N, CA and C atoms as an extended XYZ file, in Angstrom:
354
Properties=species:S:1:pos:R:3:atomname:S:1:resname:S:1:resid:I:1 pbc="F F F"
N       -10.545       27.375      -75.004 N   MET     1
C       -11.355       26.591      -74.100 CA  MET     1
C       -11.902       27.469      -72.966 C   MET     1
N       -11.043       28.312      -72.395 N   LYS     2
C       -11.487       29.186      -71.319 CA  LYS     2
C       -12.474       30.226      -71.843 C   LYS     2
N       -12.266       30.707      -73.050 N   PHE     3
C       -13.169       31.674      -73.667 CA  PHE     3
C       -14.572       31.084      -73.784 C   PHE     3
N       -14.665       29.837      -74.211 N   ARG     4
C       -15.957       29.163      -74.353 CA  ARG     4
C       -16.619       28.970      -72.985 C   ARG     4
N       -15.830       28.630      -71.976 N   SER     5
C       -16.362       28.433      -70.633 CA  SER     5
C       -16.909       29.730      -70.045 C   SER     5
N       -16.226       30.844      -70.291 N   ILE     6
C       -16.680       32.131      -69.766 CA  ILE     6
C       -18.026       32.516      -70.370 C   ILE     6
N       -18.236       32.231      -71.648 N   HIS     7
C       -19.500       32.580      -72.291 CA  HIS     7
C       -20.608       31.586      -71.969 C   HIS     7
N       -20.260       30.337      -71.740 N   LYS     8
C       -21.275       29.338      -71.408 CA  LYS     8
C       -21.755       29.500      -69.967 C   LYS     8
N       -20.846       29.831      -69.052 N   PHE     9
C       -21.168       30.023      -67.640 CA  PHE     9
C       -20.774       31.442      -67.236 C   PHE     9
N       -21.651       32.422      -67.483 N   PRO    10
C       -21.289       33.809      -67.176 CA  PRO    10
C       -21.164       34.022      -65.670 C   PRO    10
N       -20.299       34.942      -65.248 N   PRO    11
C       -20.153       35.211      -63.816 CA  PRO    11
C       -21.407       35.873      -63.256 C   PRO    11
N       -21.696       35.588      -61.995 N   ALA    12
C       -22.840       36.190      -61.313 CA  ALA    12
C       -22.329       37.263      -60.356 C   ALA    12
N       -23.157       38.252      -60.118 N   ASN    13
C       -22.835       39.319      -59.177 CA  ASN    13
C       -23.631       39.121      -57.898 C   ASN    13
N       -23.208       39.770      -56.828 N   ILE    14
C       -23.948       39.693      -55.571 CA  ILE    14
C       -25.332       40.297      -55.797 C   ILE    14
N       -26.364       39.557      -55.382 N   GLY    15
C       -27.743       39.996      -55.574 CA  GLY    15
C       -28.427       39.371      -56.768 C   GLY    15
N       -27.678       38.720      -57.660 N   ASP    16
C       -28.287       38.038      -58.805 CA  ASP    16
C       -29.033       36.788      -58.347 C   ASP    16
N       -30.074       36.420      -59.070 N   SER    17
C       -30.792       35.174      -58.807 CA  SER    17
C       -30.212       34.077      -59.686 C   SER    17
N       -30.051       32.891      -59.099 N   VAL    18
C       -29.499       31.753      -59.825 CA  VAL    18
C       -30.392       30.537      -59.606 C   VAL    18
N       -30.332       29.591      -60.538 N   ARG    19
C       -31.110       28.360      -60.490 CA  ARG    19
C       -30.167       27.201      -60.203 C   ARG    19
N       -30.427       26.464      -59.103 N   VAL    20
C       -29.608       25.317      -58.720 CA  VAL    20
C       -30.426       24.051      -58.938 C   VAL    20
N       -29.862       23.076      -59.631 N   SER    21
C       -30.552       21.810      -59.884 CA  SER    21
C       -30.458       20.908      -58.663 C   SER    21
N       -31.563       20.245      -58.346 N   LEU    22
C       -31.575       19.269      -57.259 CA  LEU    22
C       -31.095       17.925      -57.784 C   LEU    22
N       -30.316       17.185      -57.005 N   PRO    23
C       -29.923       15.839      -57.430 CA  PRO    23
C       -31.151       14.931      -57.557 C   PRO    23
N       -31.131       14.035      -58.526 N   ASP    24
C       -32.272       13.147      -58.769 CA  ASP    24
C       -32.585       12.256      -57.575 C   ASP    24
N       -31.572       11.853      -56.809 N   VAL    25
C       -31.809       10.951      -55.687 CA  VAL    25
C       -32.476       11.656      -54.517 C   VAL    25
N       -32.447       12.980      -54.476 N   ASP    26
C       -33.008       13.722      -53.352 CA  ASP    26
C       -34.396       14.288      -53.622 C   ASP    26
N       -34.986       13.961      -54.750 N   ARG    27
C       -36.304       14.499      -55.044 CA  ARG    27
C       -37.206       13.409      -55.602 C   ARG    27
N       -38.503       13.615      -55.435 N   GLY    28
C       -39.487       12.697      -55.977 CA  GLY    28
C       -39.856       13.079      -57.395 C   GLY    28
N       -40.740       12.313      -57.991 N   ARG    29
C       -41.133       12.580      -59.378 CA  ARG    29
C       -41.880       13.898      -59.526 C   ARG    29
N       -42.667       14.248      -58.526 N   ALA    30
C       -43.467       15.471      -58.609 CA  ALA    30
C       -42.755       16.692      -58.030 C   ALA    30
N       -41.590       16.507      -57.441 N   ASP    31
C       -40.848       17.623      -56.852 CA  ASP    31
C       -40.202       18.470      -57.940 C   ASP    31
N       -39.955       19.742      -57.653 N   PRO    32
C       -39.305       20.597      -58.658 CA  PRO    32
C       -37.865       20.166      -58.920 C   PRO    32
N       -37.389       20.406      -60.126 N   ARG    33
C       -36.025       20.032      -60.501 CA  ARG    33
C       -35.007       21.076      -60.078 C   ARG    33
N       -35.449       22.305      -59.874 N   ASN    34
C       -34.544       23.405      -59.559 CA  ASN    34
C       -35.085       24.223      -58.393 C   ASN    34
N       -34.173       24.925      -57.715 N   ILE    35
C       -34.534       25.876      -56.666 CA  ILE    35
C       -33.848       27.194      -56.996 C   ILE    35
N       -34.558       28.290      -56.783 N   ILE    36
C       -34.004       29.618      -57.040 CA  ILE    36
C       -33.325       30.131      -55.771 C   ILE    36
N       -32.100       30.597      -55.914 N   PHE    37
C       -31.340       31.196      -54.820 CA  PHE    37
C       -30.805       32.539      -55.270 C   PHE    37
N       -30.384       33.339      -54.311 N   GLY    38
C       -29.704       34.594      -54.598 CA  GLY    38
C       -28.241       34.469      -54.216 C   GLY    38
N       -27.374       35.181      -54.914 N   VAL    39
C       -25.945       35.174      -54.593 CA  VAL    39
C       -25.736       36.096      -53.398 C   VAL    39
N       -25.276       35.514      -52.279 N   VAL    40
C       -25.067       36.264      -51.043 CA  VAL    40
C       -23.669       36.855      -50.996 C   VAL    40
N       -22.665       36.054      -51.370 N   SER    41
C       -21.283       36.543      -51.359 CA  SER    41
C       -20.460       35.769      -52.376 C   SER    41
N       -19.321       36.345      -52.734 N   ILE    42
C       -18.382       35.717      -53.666 CA  ILE    42
C       -17.032       35.642      -52.968 C   ILE    42
N       -16.461       34.436      -52.921 N   GLU    43
C       -15.170       34.240      -52.263 CA  GLU    43
C       -14.122       33.859      -53.300 C   GLU    43
N       -12.972       34.470      -53.225 N   ASP    44
C       -11.846       34.243      -54.135 CA  ASP    44
C       -12.212       34.498      -55.597 C   ASP    44
N       -13.253       35.243      -55.845 N   GLY    45
C       -13.633       35.594      -57.202 CA  GLY    45
C       -14.270       34.483      -58.009 C   GLY    45
N       -14.397       33.275      -57.447 N   GLN    46
C       -14.967       32.176      -58.226 CA  GLN    46
C       -15.884       31.247      -57.435 C   GLN    46
N       -15.968       31.409      -56.118 N   TYR    47
C       -16.830       30.564      -55.291 CA  TYR    47
C       -17.983       31.402      -54.758 C   TYR    47
N       -19.211       30.895      -54.945 N   TYR    48
C       -20.409       31.662      -54.644 CA  TYR    48
C       -21.159       31.052      -53.468 C   TYR    48
N       -21.576       31.886      -52.515 N   LYS    49
C       -22.423       31.473      -51.396 CA  LYS    49
C       -23.845       31.868      -51.763 C   LYS    49
N       -24.777       30.913      -51.659 N   LEU    50
C       -26.148       31.110      -52.133 CA  LEU    50
C       -27.143       31.015      -50.988 C   LEU    50
N       -28.242       31.769      -51.083 N   GLY    51
C       -29.292       31.720      -50.075 CA  GLY    51
C       -30.603       32.226      -50.638 C   GLY    51
N       -31.699       31.911      -49.930 N   ASN    52
C       -33.007       32.458      -50.281 CA  ASN    52
C       -33.733       32.835      -49.001 C   ASN    52
N       -35.053       33.063      -49.063 N   LYS    53
C       -35.750       33.550      -47.877 CA  LYS    53
C       -35.994       32.464      -46.833 C   LYS    53
N       -35.640       31.216      -47.133 N   TYR    54
C       -35.819       30.130      -46.182 CA  TYR    54
C       -34.508       29.624      -45.596 C   TYR    54
N       -33.436       29.640      -46.383 N   VAL    55
C       -32.197       28.982      -45.953 CA  VAL    55
C       -31.013       29.533      -46.742 C   VAL    55
N       -29.823       29.413      -46.160 N   THR    56
C       -28.569       29.686      -46.857 CA  THR    56
C       -27.811       28.374      -46.955 C   THR    56
N       -27.268       28.064      -48.121 N   LEU    57
C       -26.550       26.804      -48.313 CA  LEU    57
C       -25.147       26.906      -47.717 C   LEU    57
N       -24.693       25.880      -46.976 N   PRO    58
C       -23.376       25.951      -46.339 CA  PRO    58
C       -22.209       25.777      -47.312 C   PRO    58
N       -22.423       25.066      -48.409 N   GLN    59
C       -21.327       24.824      -49.348 CA  GLN    59
C       -21.214       25.967      -50.347 C   GLN    59
N       -20.057       26.069      -50.958 N   LEU    60
C       -19.804       27.084      -51.975 CA  LEU    60
C       -19.994       26.463      -53.352 C   LEU    60
N       -20.463       27.256      -54.304 N   TYR    61
C       -20.738       26.782      -55.655 CA  TYR    61
C       -19.843       27.494      -56.657 C   TYR    61
N       -19.524       26.802      -57.754 N   THR    62
C       -18.806       27.419      -58.866 CA  THR    62
C       -19.812       27.731      -59.973 C   THR    62
N       -19.368       28.444      -61.003 N   ARG    63
C       -20.287       28.912      -62.046 CA  ARG    63
C       -20.933       27.786      -62.837 C   ARG    63
N       -20.281       26.630      -62.938 N   ASN    64
C       -20.863       25.546      -63.730 CA  ASN    64
C       -21.923       24.760      -62.958 C   ASN    64
N       -22.149       25.071      -61.678 N   GLN    65
C       -23.124       24.351      -60.870 CA  GLN    65
C       -24.477       25.052      -60.781 C   GLN    65
N       -24.614       26.205      -61.400 N   PHE    66
C       -25.887       26.916      -61.390 CA  PHE    66
C       -26.043       27.713      -62.673 C   PHE    66
N       -27.263       28.155      -62.923 N   GLY    67
C       -27.549       29.008      -64.074 CA  GLY    67
C       -28.024       30.369      -63.595 C   GLY    67
N       -27.524       31.425      -64.183 N   VAL    68
C       -27.889       32.785      -63.781 CA  VAL    68
C       -29.230       33.157      -64.421 C   VAL    68
N       -30.155       33.660      -63.615 N   CYS    69
C       -31.455       34.113      -64.110 CA  CYS    69
C       -31.314       35.531      -64.662 C   CYS    69
N       -32.045       35.851      -65.727 N   PRO    70
C       -31.927       37.193      -66.310 CA  PRO    70
C       -32.509       38.297      -65.423 C   PRO    70
N       -33.418       37.941      -64.499 N   VAL    71
C       -34.058       38.918      -63.619 CA  VAL    71
C       -33.746       38.553      -62.175 C   VAL    71
N       -33.490       39.540      -61.337 N   SER    72
C       -33.240       39.293      -59.919 CA  SER    72
C       -34.574       39.054      -59.215 C   SER    72
N       -34.783       37.832      -58.717 N   LEU    73
C       -36.055       37.444      -58.112 CA  LEU    73
C       -36.035       37.486      -56.591 C   LEU    73
N       -34.849       37.411      -55.984 N   ILE    74
C       -34.728       37.361      -54.532 CA  ILE    74
C       -33.897       38.550      -54.059 C   ILE    74
N       -34.524       39.525      -53.371 N   PRO    75
C       -33.742       40.644      -52.836 CA  PRO    75
C       -32.830       40.181      -51.702 C   PRO    75
N       -31.682       40.804      -51.557 N   LEU    76
C       -30.717       40.402      -50.529 CA  LEU    76
C       -31.242       40.605      -49.113 C   LEU    76
N       -32.131       41.556      -48.900 N   ASP    77
C       -32.636       41.780      -47.541 CA  ASP    77
C       -33.599       40.685      -47.089 C   ASP    77
N       -34.082       39.829      -47.998 N   GLU    78
C       -34.962       38.716      -47.636 CA  GLU    78
C       -34.201       37.420      -47.362 C   GLU    78
N       -32.899       37.397      -47.590 N   VAL    79
C       -32.116       36.170      -47.422 CA  VAL    79
C       -31.899       35.898      -45.937 C   VAL    79
N       -32.203       34.670      -45.514 N   VAL    80
C       -32.028       34.232      -44.132 CA  VAL    80
C       -30.660       33.577      -44.002 C   VAL    80
N       -30.015       33.743      -42.849 N   HIS    81
C       -28.675       33.196      -42.657 CA  HIS    81
C       -28.675       31.902      -41.846 C   HIS    81
N       -29.720       31.092      -41.967 N   VAL    82
C       -29.776       29.758      -41.371 CA  VAL    82
C       -29.251       28.785      -42.414 C   VAL    82
N       -28.199       28.025      -42.073 N   GLU    83
C       -27.565       27.153      -43.065 CA  GLU    83
C       -28.126       25.737      -43.005 C   GLU    83
N       -28.538       25.217      -44.176 N   LYS    84
C       -28.973       23.830      -44.354 CA  LYS    84
C       -28.505       23.372      -45.718 C   LYS    84
N       -28.214       22.072      -45.841 N   SER    85
C       -27.817       21.527      -47.138 CA  SER    85
C       -29.066       21.210      -47.963 C   SER    85
N       -28.870       20.949      -49.261 N   LEU    86
C       -30.001       20.590      -50.123 CA  LEU    86
C       -30.679       19.313      -49.639 C   LEU    86
N       -29.910       18.369      -49.133 N   ARG    87
C       -30.491       17.121      -48.638 CA  ARG    87
C       -31.367       17.376      -47.415 C   ARG    87
N       -30.932       18.252      -46.511 N   GLU    88
C       -31.749       18.582      -45.340 CA  GLU    88
C       -33.034       19.293      -45.749 C   GLU    88
N       -32.964       20.117      -46.773 N   ILE    89
C       -34.159       20.806      -47.259 CA  ILE    89
C       -35.155       19.791      -47.810 C   ILE    89
N       -34.674       18.812      -48.571 N   CYS    90
C       -35.561       17.788      -49.142 CA  CYS    90
C       -36.169       16.919      -48.046 C   CYS    90
N       -35.387       16.583      -47.005 N   GLU    91
C       -35.921       15.768      -45.915 CA  GLU    91
C       -36.940       16.536      -45.097 C   GLU    91
N       -36.773       17.845      -44.950 N   SER    92
C       -37.746       18.624      -44.186 CA  SER    92
C       -39.081       18.680      -44.918 C   SER    92
N       -39.074       18.514      -46.246 N   ASN    93
C       -40.314       18.457      -47.004 CA  ASN    93
C       -41.086       17.186      -46.653 C   ASN    93
N       -40.379       16.109      -46.295 N   VAL    94
C       -41.028       14.866      -45.877 CA  VAL    94
C       -41.784       15.101      -44.578 C   VAL    94
N       -41.250       15.937      -43.683 N   ARG    95
C       -41.904       16.205      -42.400 CA  ARG    95
C       -43.276       16.856      -42.601 C   ARG    95
N       -43.471       17.545      -43.729 N   TRP    96
C       -44.761       18.132      -44.031 CA  TRP    96
C       -45.826       17.041      -44.113 C   TRP    96
N       -45.477       15.888      -44.677 N   TRP    97
C       -46.430       14.783      -44.772 CA  TRP    97
C       -46.784       14.259      -43.388 C   TRP    97
N       -45.824       14.279      -42.445 N   TRP    98
C       -46.114       13.824      -41.085 CA  TRP    98
C       -47.182       14.710      -40.448 C   TRP    98
N       -47.136       16.006      -40.670 N   SER    99
C       -48.104       16.908      -40.055 CA  SER    99
C       -49.506       16.678      -40.616 C   SER    99
N       -49.618       16.187      -41.825 N   ARG   100
C       -50.921       15.902      -42.433 CA  ARG   100
C       -51.346       14.447      -42.191 C   ARG   100
N       -50.503       13.675      -41.528 N   ILE   101
C       -50.738       12.268      -41.227 CA  ILE   101
C       -51.002       11.484      -42.508 C   ILE   101
N       -50.197       11.741      -43.511 N   ILE   102
C       -50.229       10.981      -44.758 CA  ILE   102
C       -48.920       10.203      -44.794 C   ILE   102
N       -48.966        8.936      -44.457 N   LEU   103
C       -47.751        8.139      -44.340 CA  LEU   103
C       -47.699        7.065      -45.418 C   LEU   103
N       -46.494        6.613      -45.717 N   CYS   104
C       -46.321        5.525      -46.681 CA  CYS   104
C       -46.843        4.225      -46.084 C   CYS   104
N       -47.210        3.288      -46.947 N   ASN   105
C       -47.623        1.969      -46.501 CA  ASN   105
C       -46.950        0.922      -47.373 C   ASN   105
N       -47.316       -0.335      -47.204 N   SER   106
C       -46.657       -1.403      -47.951 CA  SER   106
C       -46.932       -1.305      -49.453 C   SER   106
N       -48.041       -0.728      -49.858 N   LYS   107
C       -48.332       -0.570      -51.280 CA  LYS   107
C       -47.371        0.422      -51.930 C   LYS   107
N       -46.954        1.398      -51.158 N   CYS   108
C       -46.100        2.457      -51.695 CA  CYS   108
C       -44.654        1.993      -51.831 C   CYS   108
N       -44.067        1.511      -50.758 N   HIS   109
C       -42.642        1.195      -50.766 CA  HIS   109
C       -42.318       -0.243      -50.377 C   HIS   109
N       -43.273       -0.967      -49.810 N   GLY   110
C       -42.983       -2.329      -49.389 CA  GLY   110
C       -41.972       -2.354      -48.257 C   GLY   110
N       -40.925       -3.135      -48.420 N   SER   111
C       -39.931       -3.261      -47.356 CA  SER   111
C       -38.774       -2.287      -47.520 C   SER   111
N       -38.835       -1.410      -48.501 N   MET   112
C       -37.753       -0.446      -48.709 CA  MET   112
C       -37.727        0.571      -47.570 C   MET   112
N       -36.542        1.046      -47.173 N   PRO   113
C       -36.487        2.060      -46.122 CA  PRO   113
C       -37.043        3.387      -46.636 C   PRO   113
N       -37.843        4.024      -45.805 N   CYS   114
C       -38.459        5.291      -46.190 CA  CYS   114
C       -38.552        6.173      -44.955 C   CYS   114
N       -38.287        7.459      -45.089 N   ASN   115
C       -38.383        8.386      -43.966 CA  ASN   115
C       -39.824        8.717      -43.620 C   ASN   115
N       -40.759        8.301      -44.440 N   ASN   116
C       -42.146        8.708      -44.288 CA  ASN   116
C       -43.040        7.569      -43.807 C   ASN   116
N       -42.475        6.476      -43.287 N   LYS   117
C       -43.297        5.369      -42.799 CA  LYS   117
C       -43.797        5.666      -41.395 C   LYS   117
N       -44.958        5.129      -41.083 N   GLY   118
C       -45.551        5.349      -39.763 CA  GLY   118
C       -45.095        4.339      -38.758 C   GLY   118
């Protein structure tokens, strides 16, 4: 069982690029399903700290929570050490709509709570 797990979820090294899936509840239909991060550090040999040029994630990830990319896409010197969760990243994308003054209306969501209502 462990042999199969090691081959299905290969270990990542510091500097490798990995793909993290976004939860369905935190993204819209047109939003991307995955975000690319780089491995910043490894703790206890099995917990990975991830970051990219915009943000570093505060939580630690295990090998089954991401997929290793065959090519390193994010150099370590471009990683920013500002910590935000995936949910905060998705909510900050909503603020982009506020700057363009494109707000939801009753046709879009009706009486449902929405962060993008005017």
